PDB file of C-alpha atoms in Angstrom:
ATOM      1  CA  UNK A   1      19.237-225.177  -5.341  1.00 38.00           C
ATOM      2  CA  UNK A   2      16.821-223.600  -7.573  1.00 39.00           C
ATOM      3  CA  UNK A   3      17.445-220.952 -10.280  1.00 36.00           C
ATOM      4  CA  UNK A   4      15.545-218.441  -7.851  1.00 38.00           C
ATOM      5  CA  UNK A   5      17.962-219.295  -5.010  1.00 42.00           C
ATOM      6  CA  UNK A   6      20.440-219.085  -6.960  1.00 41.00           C
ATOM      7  CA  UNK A   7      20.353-215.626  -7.998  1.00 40.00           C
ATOM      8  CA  UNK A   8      19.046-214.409  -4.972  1.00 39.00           C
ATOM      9  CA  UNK A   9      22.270-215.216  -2.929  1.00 40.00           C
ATOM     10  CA  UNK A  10      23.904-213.146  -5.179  1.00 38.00           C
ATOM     11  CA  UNK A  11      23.702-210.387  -2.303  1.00 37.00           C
ATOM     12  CA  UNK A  12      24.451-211.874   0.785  1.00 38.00           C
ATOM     13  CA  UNK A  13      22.588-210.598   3.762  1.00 37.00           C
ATOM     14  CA  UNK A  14      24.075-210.145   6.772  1.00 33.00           C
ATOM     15  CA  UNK A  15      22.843-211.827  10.112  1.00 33.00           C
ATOM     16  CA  UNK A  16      20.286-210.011  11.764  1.00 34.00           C
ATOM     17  CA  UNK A  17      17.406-208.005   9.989  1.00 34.00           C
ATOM     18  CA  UNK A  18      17.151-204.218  10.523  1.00 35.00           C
ATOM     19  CA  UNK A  19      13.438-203.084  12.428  1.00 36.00           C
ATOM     20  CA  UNK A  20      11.731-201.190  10.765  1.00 36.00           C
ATOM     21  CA  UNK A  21      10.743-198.052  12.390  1.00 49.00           C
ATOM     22  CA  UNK A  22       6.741-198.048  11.833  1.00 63.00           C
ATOM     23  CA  UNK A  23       4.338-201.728  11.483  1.00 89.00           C
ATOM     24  CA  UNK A  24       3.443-203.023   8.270  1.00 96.00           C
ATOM     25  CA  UNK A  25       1.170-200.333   6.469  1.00 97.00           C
ATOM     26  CA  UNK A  26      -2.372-201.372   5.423  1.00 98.00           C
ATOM     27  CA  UNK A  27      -2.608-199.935   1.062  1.00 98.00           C
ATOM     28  CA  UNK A  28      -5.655-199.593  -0.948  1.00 98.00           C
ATOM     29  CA  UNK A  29      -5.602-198.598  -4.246  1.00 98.00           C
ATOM     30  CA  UNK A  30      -8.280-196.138  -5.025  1.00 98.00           C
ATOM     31  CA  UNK A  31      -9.521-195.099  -8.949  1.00 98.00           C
ATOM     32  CA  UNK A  32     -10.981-191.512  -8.423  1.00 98.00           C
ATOM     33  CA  UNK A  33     -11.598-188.662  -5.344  1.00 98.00           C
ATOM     34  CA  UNK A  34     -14.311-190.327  -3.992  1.00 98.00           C
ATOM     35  CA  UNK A  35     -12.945-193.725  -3.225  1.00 98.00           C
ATOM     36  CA  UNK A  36      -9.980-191.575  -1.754  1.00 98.00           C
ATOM     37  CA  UNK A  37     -12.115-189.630   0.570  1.00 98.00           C
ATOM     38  CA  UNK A  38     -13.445-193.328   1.375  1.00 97.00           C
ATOM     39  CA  UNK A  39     -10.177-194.395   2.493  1.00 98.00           C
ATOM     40  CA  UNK A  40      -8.985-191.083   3.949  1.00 97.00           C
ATOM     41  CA  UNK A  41     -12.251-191.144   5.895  1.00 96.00           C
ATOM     42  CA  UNK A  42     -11.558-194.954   7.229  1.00 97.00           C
ATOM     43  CA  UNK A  43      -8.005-194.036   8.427  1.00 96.00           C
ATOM     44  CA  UNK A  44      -6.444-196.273   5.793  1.00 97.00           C
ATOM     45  CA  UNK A  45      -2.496-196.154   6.180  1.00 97.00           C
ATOM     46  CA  UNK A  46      -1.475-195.755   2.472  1.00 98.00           C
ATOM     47  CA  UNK A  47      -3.489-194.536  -0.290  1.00 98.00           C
ATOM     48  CA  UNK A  48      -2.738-195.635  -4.013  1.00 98.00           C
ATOM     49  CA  UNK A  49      -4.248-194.580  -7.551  1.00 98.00           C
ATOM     50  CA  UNK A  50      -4.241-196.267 -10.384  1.00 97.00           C
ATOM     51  CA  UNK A  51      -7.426-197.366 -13.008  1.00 97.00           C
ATOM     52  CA  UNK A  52      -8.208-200.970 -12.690  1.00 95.00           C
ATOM     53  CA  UNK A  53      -9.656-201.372 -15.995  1.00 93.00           C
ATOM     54  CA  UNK A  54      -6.148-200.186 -17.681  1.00 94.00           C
ATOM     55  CA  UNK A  55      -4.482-203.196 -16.196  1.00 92.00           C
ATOM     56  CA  UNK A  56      -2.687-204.336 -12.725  1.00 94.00           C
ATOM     57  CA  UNK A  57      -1.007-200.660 -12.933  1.00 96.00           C
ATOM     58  CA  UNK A  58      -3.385-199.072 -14.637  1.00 96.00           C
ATOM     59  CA  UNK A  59      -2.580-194.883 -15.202  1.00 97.00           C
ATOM     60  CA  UNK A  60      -4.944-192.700 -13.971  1.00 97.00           C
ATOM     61  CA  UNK A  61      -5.987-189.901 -16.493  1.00 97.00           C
ATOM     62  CA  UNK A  62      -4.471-186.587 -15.764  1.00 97.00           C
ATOM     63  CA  UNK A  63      -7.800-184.884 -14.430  1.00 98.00           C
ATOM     64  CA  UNK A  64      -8.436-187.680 -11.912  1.00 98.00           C
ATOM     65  CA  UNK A  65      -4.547-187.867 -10.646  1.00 98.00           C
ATOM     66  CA  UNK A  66      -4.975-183.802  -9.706  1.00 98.00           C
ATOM     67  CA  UNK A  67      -8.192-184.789  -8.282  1.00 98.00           C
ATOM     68  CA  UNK A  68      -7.230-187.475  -5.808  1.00 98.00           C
ATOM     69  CA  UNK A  69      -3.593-184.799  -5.754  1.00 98.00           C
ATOM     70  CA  UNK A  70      -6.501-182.631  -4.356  1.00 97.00           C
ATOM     71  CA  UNK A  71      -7.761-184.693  -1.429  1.00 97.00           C
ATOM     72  CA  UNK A  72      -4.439-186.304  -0.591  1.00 97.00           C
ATOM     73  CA  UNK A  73      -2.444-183.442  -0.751  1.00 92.00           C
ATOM     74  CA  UNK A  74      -1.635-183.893   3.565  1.00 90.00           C
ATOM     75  CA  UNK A  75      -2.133-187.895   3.603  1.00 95.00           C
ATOM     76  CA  UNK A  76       0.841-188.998   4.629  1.00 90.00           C
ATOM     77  CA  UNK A  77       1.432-192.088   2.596  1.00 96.00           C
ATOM     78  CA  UNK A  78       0.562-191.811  -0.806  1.00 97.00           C
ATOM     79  CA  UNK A  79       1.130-192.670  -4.405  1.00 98.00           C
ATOM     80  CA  UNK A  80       0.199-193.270  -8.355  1.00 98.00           C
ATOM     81  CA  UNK A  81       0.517-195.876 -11.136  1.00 98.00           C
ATOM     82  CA  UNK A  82       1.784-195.085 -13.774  1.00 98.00           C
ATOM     83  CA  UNK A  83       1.361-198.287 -15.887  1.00 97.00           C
ATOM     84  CA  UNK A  84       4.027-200.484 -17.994  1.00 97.00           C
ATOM     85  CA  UNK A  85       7.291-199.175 -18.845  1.00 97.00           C
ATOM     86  CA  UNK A  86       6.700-201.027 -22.438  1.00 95.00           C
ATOM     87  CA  UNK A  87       4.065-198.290 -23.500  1.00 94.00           C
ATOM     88  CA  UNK A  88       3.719-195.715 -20.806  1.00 93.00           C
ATOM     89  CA  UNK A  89       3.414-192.136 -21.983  1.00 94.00           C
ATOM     90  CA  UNK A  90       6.346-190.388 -20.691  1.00 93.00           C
ATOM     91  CA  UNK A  91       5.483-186.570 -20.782  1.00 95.00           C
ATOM     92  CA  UNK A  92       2.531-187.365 -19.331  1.00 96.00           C
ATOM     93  CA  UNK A  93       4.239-189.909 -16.901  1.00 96.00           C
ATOM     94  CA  UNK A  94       6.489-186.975 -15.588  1.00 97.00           C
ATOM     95  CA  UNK A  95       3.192-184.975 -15.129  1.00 97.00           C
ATOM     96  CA  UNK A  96       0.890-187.027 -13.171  1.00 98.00           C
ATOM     97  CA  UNK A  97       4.187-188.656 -11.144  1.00 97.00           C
ATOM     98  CA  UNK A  98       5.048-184.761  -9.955  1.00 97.00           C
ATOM     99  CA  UNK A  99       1.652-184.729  -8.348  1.00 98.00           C
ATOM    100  CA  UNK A 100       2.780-187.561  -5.750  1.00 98.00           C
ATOM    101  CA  UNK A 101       5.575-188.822  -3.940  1.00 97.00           C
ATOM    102  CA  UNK A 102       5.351-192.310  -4.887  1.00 98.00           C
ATOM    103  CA  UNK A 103       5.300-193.801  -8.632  1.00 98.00           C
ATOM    104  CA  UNK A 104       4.797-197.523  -9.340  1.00 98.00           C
ATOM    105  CA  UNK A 105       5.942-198.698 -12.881  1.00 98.00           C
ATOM    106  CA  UNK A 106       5.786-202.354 -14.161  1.00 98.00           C
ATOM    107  CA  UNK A 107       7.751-204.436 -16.292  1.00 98.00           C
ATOM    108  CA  UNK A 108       5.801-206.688 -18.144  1.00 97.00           C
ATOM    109  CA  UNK A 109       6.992-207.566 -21.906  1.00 96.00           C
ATOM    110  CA  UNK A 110      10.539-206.100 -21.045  1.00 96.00           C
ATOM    111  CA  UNK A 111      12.634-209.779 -20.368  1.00 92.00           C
ATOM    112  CA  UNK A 112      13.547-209.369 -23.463  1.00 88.00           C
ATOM    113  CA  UNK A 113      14.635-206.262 -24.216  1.00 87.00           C
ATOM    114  CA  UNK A 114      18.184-205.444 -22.740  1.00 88.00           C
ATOM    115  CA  UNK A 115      17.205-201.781 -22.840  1.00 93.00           C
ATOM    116  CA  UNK A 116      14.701-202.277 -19.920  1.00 96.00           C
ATOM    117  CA  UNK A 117      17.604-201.114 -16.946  1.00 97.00           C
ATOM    118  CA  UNK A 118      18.617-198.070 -18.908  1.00 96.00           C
ATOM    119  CA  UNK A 119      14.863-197.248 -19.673  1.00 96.00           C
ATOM    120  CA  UNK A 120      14.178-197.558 -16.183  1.00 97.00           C
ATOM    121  CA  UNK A 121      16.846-195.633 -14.849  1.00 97.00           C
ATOM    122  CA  UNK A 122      16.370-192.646 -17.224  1.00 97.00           C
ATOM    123  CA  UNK A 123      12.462-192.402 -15.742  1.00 97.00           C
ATOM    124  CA  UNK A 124      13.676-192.665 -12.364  1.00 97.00           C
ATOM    125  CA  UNK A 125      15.863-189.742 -12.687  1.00 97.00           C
ATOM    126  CA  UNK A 126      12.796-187.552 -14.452  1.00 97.00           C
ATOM    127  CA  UNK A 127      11.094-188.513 -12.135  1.00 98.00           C
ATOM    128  CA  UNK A 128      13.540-187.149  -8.953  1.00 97.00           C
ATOM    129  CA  UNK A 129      13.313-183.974 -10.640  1.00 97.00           C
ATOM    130  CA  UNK A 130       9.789-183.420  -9.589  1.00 97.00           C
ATOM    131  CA  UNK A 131      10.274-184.897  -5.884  1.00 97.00           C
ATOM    132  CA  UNK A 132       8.865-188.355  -7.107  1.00 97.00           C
ATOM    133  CA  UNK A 133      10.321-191.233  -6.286  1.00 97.00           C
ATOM    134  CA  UNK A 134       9.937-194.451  -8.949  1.00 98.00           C
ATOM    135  CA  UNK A 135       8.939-197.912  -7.092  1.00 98.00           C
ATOM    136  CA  UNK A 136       9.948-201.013 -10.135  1.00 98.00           C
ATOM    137  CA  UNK A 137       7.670-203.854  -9.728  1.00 98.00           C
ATOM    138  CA  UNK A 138       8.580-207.216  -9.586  1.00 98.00           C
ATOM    139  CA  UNK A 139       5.478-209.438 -11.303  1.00 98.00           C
ATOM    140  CA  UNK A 140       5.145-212.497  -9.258  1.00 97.00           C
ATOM    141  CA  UNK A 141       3.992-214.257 -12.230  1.00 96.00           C
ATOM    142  CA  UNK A 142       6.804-212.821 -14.576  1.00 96.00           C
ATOM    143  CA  UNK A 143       6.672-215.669 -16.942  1.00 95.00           C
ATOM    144  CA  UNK A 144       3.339-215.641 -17.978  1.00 94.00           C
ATOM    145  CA  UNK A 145       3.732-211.637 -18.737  1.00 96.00           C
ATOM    146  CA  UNK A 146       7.612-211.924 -20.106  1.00 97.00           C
ATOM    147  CA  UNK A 147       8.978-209.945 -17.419  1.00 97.00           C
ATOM    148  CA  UNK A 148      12.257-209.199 -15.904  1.00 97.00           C
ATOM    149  CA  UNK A 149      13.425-212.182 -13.389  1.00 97.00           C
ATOM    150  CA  UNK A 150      12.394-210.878  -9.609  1.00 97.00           C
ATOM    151  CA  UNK A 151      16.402-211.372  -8.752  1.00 96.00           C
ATOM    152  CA  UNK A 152      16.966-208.536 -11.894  1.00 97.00           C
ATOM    153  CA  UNK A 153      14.558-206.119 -10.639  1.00 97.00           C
ATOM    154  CA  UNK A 154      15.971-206.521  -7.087  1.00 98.00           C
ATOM    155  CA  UNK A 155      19.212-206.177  -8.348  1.00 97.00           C
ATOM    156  CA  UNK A 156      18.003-203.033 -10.492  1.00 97.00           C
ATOM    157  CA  UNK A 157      16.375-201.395  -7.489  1.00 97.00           C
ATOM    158  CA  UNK A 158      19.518-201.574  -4.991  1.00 97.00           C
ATOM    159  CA  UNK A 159      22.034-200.389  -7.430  1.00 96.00           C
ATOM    160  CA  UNK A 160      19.894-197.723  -8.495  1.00 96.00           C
ATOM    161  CA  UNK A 161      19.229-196.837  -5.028  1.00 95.00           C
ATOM    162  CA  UNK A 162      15.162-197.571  -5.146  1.00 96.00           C
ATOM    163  CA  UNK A 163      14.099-196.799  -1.788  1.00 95.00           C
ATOM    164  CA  UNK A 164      10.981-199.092  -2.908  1.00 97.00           C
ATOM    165  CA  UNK A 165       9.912-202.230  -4.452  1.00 98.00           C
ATOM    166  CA  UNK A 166       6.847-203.399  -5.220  1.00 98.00           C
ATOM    167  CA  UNK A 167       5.575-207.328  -5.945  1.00 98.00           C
ATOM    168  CA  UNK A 168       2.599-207.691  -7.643  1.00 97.00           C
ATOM    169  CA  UNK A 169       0.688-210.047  -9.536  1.00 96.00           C
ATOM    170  CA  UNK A 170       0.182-209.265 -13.519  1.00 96.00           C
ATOM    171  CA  UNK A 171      -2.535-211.488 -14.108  1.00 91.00           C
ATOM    172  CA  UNK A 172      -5.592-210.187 -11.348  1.00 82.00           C
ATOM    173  CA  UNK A 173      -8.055-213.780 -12.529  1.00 76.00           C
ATOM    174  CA  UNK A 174      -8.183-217.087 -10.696  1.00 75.00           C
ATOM    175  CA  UNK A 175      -4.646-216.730  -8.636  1.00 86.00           C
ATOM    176  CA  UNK A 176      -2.797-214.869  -5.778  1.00 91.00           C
ATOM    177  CA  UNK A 177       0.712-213.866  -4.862  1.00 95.00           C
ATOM    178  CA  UNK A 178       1.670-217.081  -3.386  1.00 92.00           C
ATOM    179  CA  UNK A 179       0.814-219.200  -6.132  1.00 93.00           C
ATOM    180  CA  UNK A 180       3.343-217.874  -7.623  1.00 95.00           C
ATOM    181  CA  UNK A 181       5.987-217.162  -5.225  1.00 95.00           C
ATOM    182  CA  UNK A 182       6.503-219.172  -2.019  1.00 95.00           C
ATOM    183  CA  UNK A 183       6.848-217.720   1.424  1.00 96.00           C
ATOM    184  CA  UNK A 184      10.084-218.391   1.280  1.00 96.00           C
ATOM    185  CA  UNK A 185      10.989-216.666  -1.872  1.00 97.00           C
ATOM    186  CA  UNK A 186       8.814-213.723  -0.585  1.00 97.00           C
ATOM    187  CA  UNK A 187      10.886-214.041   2.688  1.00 97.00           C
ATOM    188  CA  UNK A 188      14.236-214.077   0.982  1.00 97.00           C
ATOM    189  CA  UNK A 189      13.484-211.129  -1.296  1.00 97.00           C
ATOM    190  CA  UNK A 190      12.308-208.841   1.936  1.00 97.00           C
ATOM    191  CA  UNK A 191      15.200-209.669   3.372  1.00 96.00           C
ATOM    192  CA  UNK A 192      17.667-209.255   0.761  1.00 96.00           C
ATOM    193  CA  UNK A 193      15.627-204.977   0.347  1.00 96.00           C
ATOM    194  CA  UNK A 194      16.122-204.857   3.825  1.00 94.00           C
ATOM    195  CA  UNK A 195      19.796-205.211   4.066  1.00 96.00           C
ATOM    196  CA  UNK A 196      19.855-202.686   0.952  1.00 96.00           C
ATOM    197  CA  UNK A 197      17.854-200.359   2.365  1.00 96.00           C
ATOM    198  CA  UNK A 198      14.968-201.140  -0.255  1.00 97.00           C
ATOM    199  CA  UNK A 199      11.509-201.410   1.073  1.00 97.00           C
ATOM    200  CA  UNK A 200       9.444-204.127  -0.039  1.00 97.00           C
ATOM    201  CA  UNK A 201       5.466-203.577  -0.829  1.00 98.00           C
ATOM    202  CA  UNK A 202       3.426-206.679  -1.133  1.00 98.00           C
ATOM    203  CA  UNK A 203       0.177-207.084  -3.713  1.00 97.00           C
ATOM    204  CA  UNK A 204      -1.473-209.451  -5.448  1.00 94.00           C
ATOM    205  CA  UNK A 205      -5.106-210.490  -5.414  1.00 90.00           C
ATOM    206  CA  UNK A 206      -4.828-210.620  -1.482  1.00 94.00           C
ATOM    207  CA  UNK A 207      -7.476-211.835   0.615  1.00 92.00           C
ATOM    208  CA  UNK A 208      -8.134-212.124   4.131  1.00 92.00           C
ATOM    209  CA  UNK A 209      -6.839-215.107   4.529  1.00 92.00           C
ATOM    210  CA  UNK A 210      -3.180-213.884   3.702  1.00 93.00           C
ATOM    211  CA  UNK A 211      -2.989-211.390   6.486  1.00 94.00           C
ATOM    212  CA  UNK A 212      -0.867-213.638   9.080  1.00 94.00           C
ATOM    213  CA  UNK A 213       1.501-215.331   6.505  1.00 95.00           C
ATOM    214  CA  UNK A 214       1.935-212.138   4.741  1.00 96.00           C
ATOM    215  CA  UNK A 215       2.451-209.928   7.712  1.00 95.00           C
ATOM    216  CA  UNK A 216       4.930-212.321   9.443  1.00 95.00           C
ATOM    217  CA  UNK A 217       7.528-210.943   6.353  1.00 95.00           C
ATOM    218  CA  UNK A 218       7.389-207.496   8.257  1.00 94.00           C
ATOM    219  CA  UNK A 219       7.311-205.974   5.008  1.00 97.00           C
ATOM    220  CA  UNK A 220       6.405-201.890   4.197  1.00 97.00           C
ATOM    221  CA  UNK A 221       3.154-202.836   3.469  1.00 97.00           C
ATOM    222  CA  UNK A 222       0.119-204.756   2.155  1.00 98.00           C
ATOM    223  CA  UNK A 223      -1.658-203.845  -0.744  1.00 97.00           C
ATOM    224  CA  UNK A 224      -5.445-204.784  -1.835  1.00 97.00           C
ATOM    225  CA  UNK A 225      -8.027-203.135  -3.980  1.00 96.00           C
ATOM    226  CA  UNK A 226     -10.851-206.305  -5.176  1.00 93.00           C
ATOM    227  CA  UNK A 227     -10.820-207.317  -1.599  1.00 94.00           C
ATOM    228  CA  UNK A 228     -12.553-203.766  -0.794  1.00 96.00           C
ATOM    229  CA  UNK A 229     -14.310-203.571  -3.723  1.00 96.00           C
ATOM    230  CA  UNK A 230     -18.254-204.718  -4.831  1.00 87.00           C
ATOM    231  CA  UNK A 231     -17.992-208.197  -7.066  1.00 82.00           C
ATOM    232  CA  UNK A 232     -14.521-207.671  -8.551  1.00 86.00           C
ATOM    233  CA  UNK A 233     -11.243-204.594  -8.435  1.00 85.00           C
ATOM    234  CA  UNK A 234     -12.771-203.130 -11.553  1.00 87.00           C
ATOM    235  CA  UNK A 235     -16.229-202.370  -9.349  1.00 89.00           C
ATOM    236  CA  UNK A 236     -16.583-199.613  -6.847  1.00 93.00           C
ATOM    237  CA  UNK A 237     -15.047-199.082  -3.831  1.00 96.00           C
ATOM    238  CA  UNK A 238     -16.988-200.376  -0.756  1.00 96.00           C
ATOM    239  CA  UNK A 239     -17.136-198.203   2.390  1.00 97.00           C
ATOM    240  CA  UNK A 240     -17.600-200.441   4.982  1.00 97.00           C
ATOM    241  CA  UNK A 241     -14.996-202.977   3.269  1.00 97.00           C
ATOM    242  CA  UNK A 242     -12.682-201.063   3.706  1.00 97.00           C
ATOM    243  CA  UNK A 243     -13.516-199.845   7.586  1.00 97.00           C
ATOM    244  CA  UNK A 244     -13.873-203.592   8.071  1.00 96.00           C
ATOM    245  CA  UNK A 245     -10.066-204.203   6.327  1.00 96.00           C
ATOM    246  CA  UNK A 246      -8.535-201.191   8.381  1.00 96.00           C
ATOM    247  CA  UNK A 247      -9.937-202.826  11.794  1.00 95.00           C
ATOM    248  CA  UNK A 248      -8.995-206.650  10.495  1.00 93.00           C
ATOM    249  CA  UNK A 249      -5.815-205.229   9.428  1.00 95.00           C
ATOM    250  CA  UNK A 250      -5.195-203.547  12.846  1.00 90.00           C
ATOM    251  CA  UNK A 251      -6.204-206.539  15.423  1.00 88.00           C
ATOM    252  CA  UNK A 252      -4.149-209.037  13.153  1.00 86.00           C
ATOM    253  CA  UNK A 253      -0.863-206.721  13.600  1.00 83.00           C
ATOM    254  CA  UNK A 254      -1.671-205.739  16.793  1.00 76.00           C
ATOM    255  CA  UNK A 255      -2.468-209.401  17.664  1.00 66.00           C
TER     256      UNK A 255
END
């Protein structure tokens, strides 16, 4: 049995996983209002902000997150990035997190440092304060950016009572989520949120291609930005990418 498996059986599921009471949620991360007016315009389930040239979680400056606040305010599913736990800014964390429901935080150069759970917890209650809820992120590729085990951030998110979990990819060049984590890793961590009431978000340089493996985990959602996006996640939003994800999206779950 491998390390992975390991620690994962450390919470034992029970038999039968709970439905979930709405389909797997299509999520594109926008970088400024008018890629969210894109998206709201294209009937896109979940809409996410964060600055792609800042990193995989890149944080949004202040004046764009109450901005997109602005034309999200009634979207139902929304939320913001708020970057890596390592350097983030927290006053100004606190700020732009109160503006949505939904904050994502990362982990990256944190395996290290024993503080990380404490650190994290402490946001996470700041956070509550101002309605927001904090989503950890497990990195797919955690070696390669020092990060916390995905086992530990599971671990972290049920005791803590995360109602979400994200996994993501650190590195955005060259490789996707399952080249880092087989489906049945990805399939064993879903499960193991589902029993604990954590819902699992799924990211990572996703293409097309993914849809039917991906959405056969019955996770929260799917996330994607450089799939929508002219040449790379860094360029602009493209409109009819995005229409053309939301139907593809749609027939696959439907289908």
């Amino acid at each position: 049995m491998s390390l992975f498996a390991q620690k994962t059986s450390r919470i034992k599921p029970s038999q039968s996983v709970p439905s979930s009471a709405n389909r797997t949620q299509l999520l594109i991360s926008v970088r400024n209002a008018v890629e969210a007016n894109i998206c709201v315009q294209a009937g896109v389930d979940w809409i996410d902000l964060k600055e792609p040239s800042a990193g995989p979680l890149g944080c949004p400056t202040c004046h764009v997150a109450q901005q997109v606040h602005q034309v999200l305010r009634g979207h139902a599913r929304r939320s913001v990035a708020l970057g890596e736990l390592s350097n983030l800014d927290r006053e100004q964390s606190i700020l732009i997190g109160s503006l949505f429901p939904v904050a994502k935080v990362g982990l990256s150069h944190m395996n290290h440092d024993s503080r990380w759970s404490h650190q994290l917890a402490e946001l996470s209650v700041d956070l509550a304060k101002t309605s927001c809820q904090l989503v950890p992120v497990i990195y797919a590729d955690w070696k390669s950016c020092s990060a916390p085990q995905p086992h530990q951030v599971l671990e972290w998110a049920i005791e803590n009572a995360a109602p979400k979990l994200l996994i993501d990819t650190y590195q955005k060049a060259g490789k996707r989520l399952m080249n880092h984590l087989s489906f049945e890793q990805l399939h064993d961590l879903v499960l193991q949120g589902q029993h604990s009431n954590v819902d699992i978000v799924l990211a990572g340089s996703v293409q097309a291609q993914d849809l039917p493996t991906l959405l056969a985990l019955k996770c929260l959602a799917i996330g994607v930005r450089g799939a929508v996006c002219q040449k790379s996640r860094e360029g602009e939003l493209d409109a009819q990418l995005v229409l053309d994800w939301v139907e593809k999206f749609s027939s696959t779950v439907s289908g």
